[in-house]
mmCIF file of C-alpha atoms in Angstrom:
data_model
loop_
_atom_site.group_PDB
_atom_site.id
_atom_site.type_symbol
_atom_site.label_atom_id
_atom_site.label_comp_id
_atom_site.label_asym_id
_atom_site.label_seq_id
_atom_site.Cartn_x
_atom_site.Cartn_y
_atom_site.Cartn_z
ATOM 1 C CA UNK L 213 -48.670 9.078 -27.180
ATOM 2 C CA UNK L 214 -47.671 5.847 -28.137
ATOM 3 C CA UNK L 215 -43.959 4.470 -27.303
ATOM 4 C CA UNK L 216 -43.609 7.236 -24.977
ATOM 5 C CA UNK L 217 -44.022 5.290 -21.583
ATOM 6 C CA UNK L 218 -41.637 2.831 -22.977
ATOM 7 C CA UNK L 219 -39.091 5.393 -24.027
ATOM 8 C CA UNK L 220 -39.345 6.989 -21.046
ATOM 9 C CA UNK L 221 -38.914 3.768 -19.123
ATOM 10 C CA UNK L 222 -35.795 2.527 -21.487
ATOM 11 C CA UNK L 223 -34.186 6.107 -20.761
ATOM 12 C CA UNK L 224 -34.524 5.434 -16.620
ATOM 13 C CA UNK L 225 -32.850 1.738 -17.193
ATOM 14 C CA UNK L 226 -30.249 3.311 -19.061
ATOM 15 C CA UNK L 227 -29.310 6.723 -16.879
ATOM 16 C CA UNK L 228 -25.116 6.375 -15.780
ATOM 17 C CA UNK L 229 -26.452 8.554 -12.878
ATOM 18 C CA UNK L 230 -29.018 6.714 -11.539
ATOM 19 C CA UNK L 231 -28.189 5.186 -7.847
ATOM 20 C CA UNK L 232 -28.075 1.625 -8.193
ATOM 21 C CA UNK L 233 -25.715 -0.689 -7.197
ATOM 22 C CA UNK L 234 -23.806 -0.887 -10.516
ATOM 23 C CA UNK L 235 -24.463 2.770 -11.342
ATOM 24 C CA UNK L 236 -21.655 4.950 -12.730
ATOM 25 C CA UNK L 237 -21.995 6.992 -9.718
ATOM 26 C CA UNK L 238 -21.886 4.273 -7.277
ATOM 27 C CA UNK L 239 -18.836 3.090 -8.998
ATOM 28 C CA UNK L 240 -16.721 6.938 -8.692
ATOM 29 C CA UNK L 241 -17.905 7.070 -5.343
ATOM 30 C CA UNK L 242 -16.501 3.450 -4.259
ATOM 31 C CA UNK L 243 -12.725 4.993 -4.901
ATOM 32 C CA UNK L 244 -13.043 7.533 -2.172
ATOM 33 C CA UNK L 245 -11.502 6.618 0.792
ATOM 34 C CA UNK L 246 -14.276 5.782 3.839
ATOM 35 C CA UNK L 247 -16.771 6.400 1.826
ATOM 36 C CA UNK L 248 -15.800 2.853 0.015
ATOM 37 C CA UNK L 249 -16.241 1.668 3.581
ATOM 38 C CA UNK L 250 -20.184 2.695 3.827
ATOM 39 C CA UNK L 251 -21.281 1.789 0.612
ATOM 40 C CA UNK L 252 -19.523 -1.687 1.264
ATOM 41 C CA UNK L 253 -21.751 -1.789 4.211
ATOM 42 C CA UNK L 254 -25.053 -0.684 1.731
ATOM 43 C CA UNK L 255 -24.269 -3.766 -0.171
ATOM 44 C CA UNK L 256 -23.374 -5.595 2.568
ATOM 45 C CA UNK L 257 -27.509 -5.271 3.860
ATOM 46 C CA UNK L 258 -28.909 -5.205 0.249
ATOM 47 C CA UNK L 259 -27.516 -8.795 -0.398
ATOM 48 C CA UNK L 260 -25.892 -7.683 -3.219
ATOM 49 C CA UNK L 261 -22.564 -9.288 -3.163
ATOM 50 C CA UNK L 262 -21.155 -8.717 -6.778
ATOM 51 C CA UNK L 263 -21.462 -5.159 -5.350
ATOM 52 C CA UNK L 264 -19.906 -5.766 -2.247
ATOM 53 C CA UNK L 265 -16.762 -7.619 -3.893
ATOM 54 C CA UNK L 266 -16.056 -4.976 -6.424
ATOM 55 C CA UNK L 267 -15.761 -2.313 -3.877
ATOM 56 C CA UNK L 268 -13.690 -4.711 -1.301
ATOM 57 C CA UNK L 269 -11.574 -4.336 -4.658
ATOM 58 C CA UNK L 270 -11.509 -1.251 -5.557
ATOM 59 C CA UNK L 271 -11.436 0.416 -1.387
ATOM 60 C CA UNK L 272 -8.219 2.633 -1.657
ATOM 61 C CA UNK L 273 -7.718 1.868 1.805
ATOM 62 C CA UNK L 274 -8.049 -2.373 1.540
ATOM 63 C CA UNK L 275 -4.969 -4.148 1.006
ATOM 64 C CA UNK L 276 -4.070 -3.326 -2.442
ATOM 65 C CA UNK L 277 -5.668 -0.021 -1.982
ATOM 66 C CA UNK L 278 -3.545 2.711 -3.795
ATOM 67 C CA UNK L 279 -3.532 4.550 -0.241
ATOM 68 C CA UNK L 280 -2.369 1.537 1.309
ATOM 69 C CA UNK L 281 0.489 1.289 -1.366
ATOM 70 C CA UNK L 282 1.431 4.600 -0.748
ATOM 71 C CA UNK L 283 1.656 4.286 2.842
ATOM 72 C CA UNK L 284 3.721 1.129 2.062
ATOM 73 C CA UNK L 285 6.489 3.363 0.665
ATOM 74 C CA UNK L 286 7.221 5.188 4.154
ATOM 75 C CA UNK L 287 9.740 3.861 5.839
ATOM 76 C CA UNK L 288 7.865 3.386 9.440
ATOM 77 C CA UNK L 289 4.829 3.676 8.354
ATOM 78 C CA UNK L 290 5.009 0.596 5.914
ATOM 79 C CA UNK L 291 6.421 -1.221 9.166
ATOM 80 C CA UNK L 292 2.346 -0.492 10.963
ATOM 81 C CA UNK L 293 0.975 -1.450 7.866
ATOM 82 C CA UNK L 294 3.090 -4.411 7.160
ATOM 83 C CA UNK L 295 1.820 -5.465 10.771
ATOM 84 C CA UNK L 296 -1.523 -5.168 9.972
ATOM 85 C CA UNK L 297 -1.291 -7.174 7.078
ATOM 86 C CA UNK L 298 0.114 -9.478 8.927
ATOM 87 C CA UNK L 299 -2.738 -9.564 11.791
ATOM 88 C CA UNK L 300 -5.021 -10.201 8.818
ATOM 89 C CA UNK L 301 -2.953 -12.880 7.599
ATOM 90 C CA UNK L 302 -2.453 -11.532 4.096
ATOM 91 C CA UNK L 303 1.224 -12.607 3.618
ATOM 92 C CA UNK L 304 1.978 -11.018 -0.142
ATOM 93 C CA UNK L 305 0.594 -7.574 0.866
ATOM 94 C CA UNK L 306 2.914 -8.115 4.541
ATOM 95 C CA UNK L 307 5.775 -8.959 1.996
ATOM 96 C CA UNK L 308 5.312 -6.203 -0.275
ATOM 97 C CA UNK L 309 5.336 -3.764 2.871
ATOM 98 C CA UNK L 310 8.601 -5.235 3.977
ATOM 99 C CA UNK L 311 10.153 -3.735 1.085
ATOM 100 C CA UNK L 312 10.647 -0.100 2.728
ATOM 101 C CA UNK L 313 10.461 -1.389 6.692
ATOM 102 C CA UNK L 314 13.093 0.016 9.461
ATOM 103 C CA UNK L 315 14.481 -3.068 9.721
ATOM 104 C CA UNK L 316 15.231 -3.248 6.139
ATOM 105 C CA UNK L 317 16.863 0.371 5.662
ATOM 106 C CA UNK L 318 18.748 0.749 8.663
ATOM 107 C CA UNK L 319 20.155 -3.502 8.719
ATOM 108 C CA UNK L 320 23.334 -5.151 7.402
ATOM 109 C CA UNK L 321 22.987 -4.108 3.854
ATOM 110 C CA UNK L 322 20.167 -1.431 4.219
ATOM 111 C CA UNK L 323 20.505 2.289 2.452
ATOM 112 C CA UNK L 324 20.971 4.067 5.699
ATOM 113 C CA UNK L 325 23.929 1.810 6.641
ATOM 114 C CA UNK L 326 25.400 1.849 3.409
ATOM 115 C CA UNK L 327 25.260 5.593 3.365
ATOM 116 C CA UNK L 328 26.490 5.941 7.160
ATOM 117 C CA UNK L 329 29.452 3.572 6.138
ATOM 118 C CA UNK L 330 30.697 6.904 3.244
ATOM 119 C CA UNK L 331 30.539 9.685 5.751
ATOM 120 C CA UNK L 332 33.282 10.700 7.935
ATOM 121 C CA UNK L 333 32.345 10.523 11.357
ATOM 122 C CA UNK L 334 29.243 8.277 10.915
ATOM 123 C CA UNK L 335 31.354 5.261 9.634
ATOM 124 C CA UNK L 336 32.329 4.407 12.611
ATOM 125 C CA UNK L 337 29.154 4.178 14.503
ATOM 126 C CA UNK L 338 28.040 1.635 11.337
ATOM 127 C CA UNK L 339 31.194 0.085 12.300
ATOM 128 C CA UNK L 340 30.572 -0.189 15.854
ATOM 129 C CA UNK L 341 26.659 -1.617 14.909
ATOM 130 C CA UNK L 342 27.995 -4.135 12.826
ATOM 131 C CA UNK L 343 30.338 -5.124 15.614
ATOM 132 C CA UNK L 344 27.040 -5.118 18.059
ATOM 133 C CA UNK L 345 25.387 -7.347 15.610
ATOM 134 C CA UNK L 346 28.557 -9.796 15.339
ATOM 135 C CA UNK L 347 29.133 -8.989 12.061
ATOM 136 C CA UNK L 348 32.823 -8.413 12.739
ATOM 137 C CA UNK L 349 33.527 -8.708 8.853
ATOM 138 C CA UNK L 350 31.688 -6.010 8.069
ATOM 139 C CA UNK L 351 32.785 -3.373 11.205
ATOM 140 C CA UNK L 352 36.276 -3.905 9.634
ATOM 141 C CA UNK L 353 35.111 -3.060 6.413
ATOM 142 C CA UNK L 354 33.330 -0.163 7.748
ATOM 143 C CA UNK L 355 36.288 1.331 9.340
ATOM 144 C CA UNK L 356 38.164 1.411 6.052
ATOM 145 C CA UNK L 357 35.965 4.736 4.770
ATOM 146 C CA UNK L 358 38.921 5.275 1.720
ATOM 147 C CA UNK L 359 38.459 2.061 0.412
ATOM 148 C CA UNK L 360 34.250 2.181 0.786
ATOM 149 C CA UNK L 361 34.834 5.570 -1.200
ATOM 150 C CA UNK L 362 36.850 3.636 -3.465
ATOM 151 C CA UNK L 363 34.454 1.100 -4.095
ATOM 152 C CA UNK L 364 31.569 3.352 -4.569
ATOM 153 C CA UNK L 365 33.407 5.378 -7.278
#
C-alpha cells in the first residue's frame, strides 16, 4: 500500500528503544555505574563525541558522579577520593572532598575533637593533642571540661 514504507520507516526513526547513540535506552544505561565506562568507550570508537561528553557527564562514578559524592561523605574514604581528584588535577571536586577528610574531623576545631573535649576522660587526651600540636591555648581550654559543658549548654 501506499505510505506504508514511509510510515513504517518514520516509526523506526522515531522508536525511544532503538540502540543509537542518543537513544532513550542508551541514555538509562549511561547512569549505571561501569557500564557508563563501556559505552563511553562505544562512542569513544564511533567518533561520536556529543555522545561521549554526555556520558563523561552523566558517569556516576566521574567526578561529579553521584557515587563519587557519596563516597565524598565518608570520612576516610573522601580522603582516597579527594587524592584522586587531586592526581587528576580537578581542584573544586579535591575541595569539595576535603569537606569530610580525617584531617578535617579529627584537627583543631574538627567534630571529633570538639566532642572528645565534653567527655570525661577523653578531654584530656584532646588536651594533651592540642599541646602536641602547640596549641597550648587550646590544651588549657580543653582541660577545663565544666566550663566546655558550660559553653555548649
Amino acid at each position: 500500500r501506499p505510505g506504508t514504507k514511509e510510515a513504517y520507516e518514520r516509526a523506526r526513526r522515531s522508536n525511544p528503544l532503538r540502540i543509537r547513540s542518543d537513544g532513550l535506552f542508551v541514555r538509562a544505561v549511561e547512569h549505571l555505574p561501569l557500564v557508563n565506562n563501556v559505552i563511553q568507550q562505544v562512542h569513544r570508537v564511533r567518533g561520536r563525541s556529543e555522545a561521549l561528553e554526555r556520558a563523561r557527564a552523566t558517569n556516576p562514578l566521574g567526578r561529579a558522579g553521584f557515587l563519587t559524592q557519596f563516597g565524598e561523605h565518608i570520612p576516610g574514604v573522601a580522603d582516597t577520593i579527594r587524592c584522586i581528584h587531586i592526581y587528576r588535577g580537578n581542584a573544586v571536586e579535591a575541595e569539595r572532598a576535603r569537606a569530610y577528610s580525617l584531617a578535617k574531623l579529627v584537627g583543631r576545631d574538627g567534630a571529633v575533637t570538639k566532642l572528645a573535649e565534653l567527655l570525661p576522660g577523653l578531654h584530656l587526651v584532646a588536651a594533651a593533642t592540642h599541646e602536641l600540636r602547640g596549641d597550648r591555648d587550646e590544651a588549657r581550654r580543653a582541660l577545663h571540661i565544666v566550663k566546655q559543658w558550660k559553653d555548649v549548654a
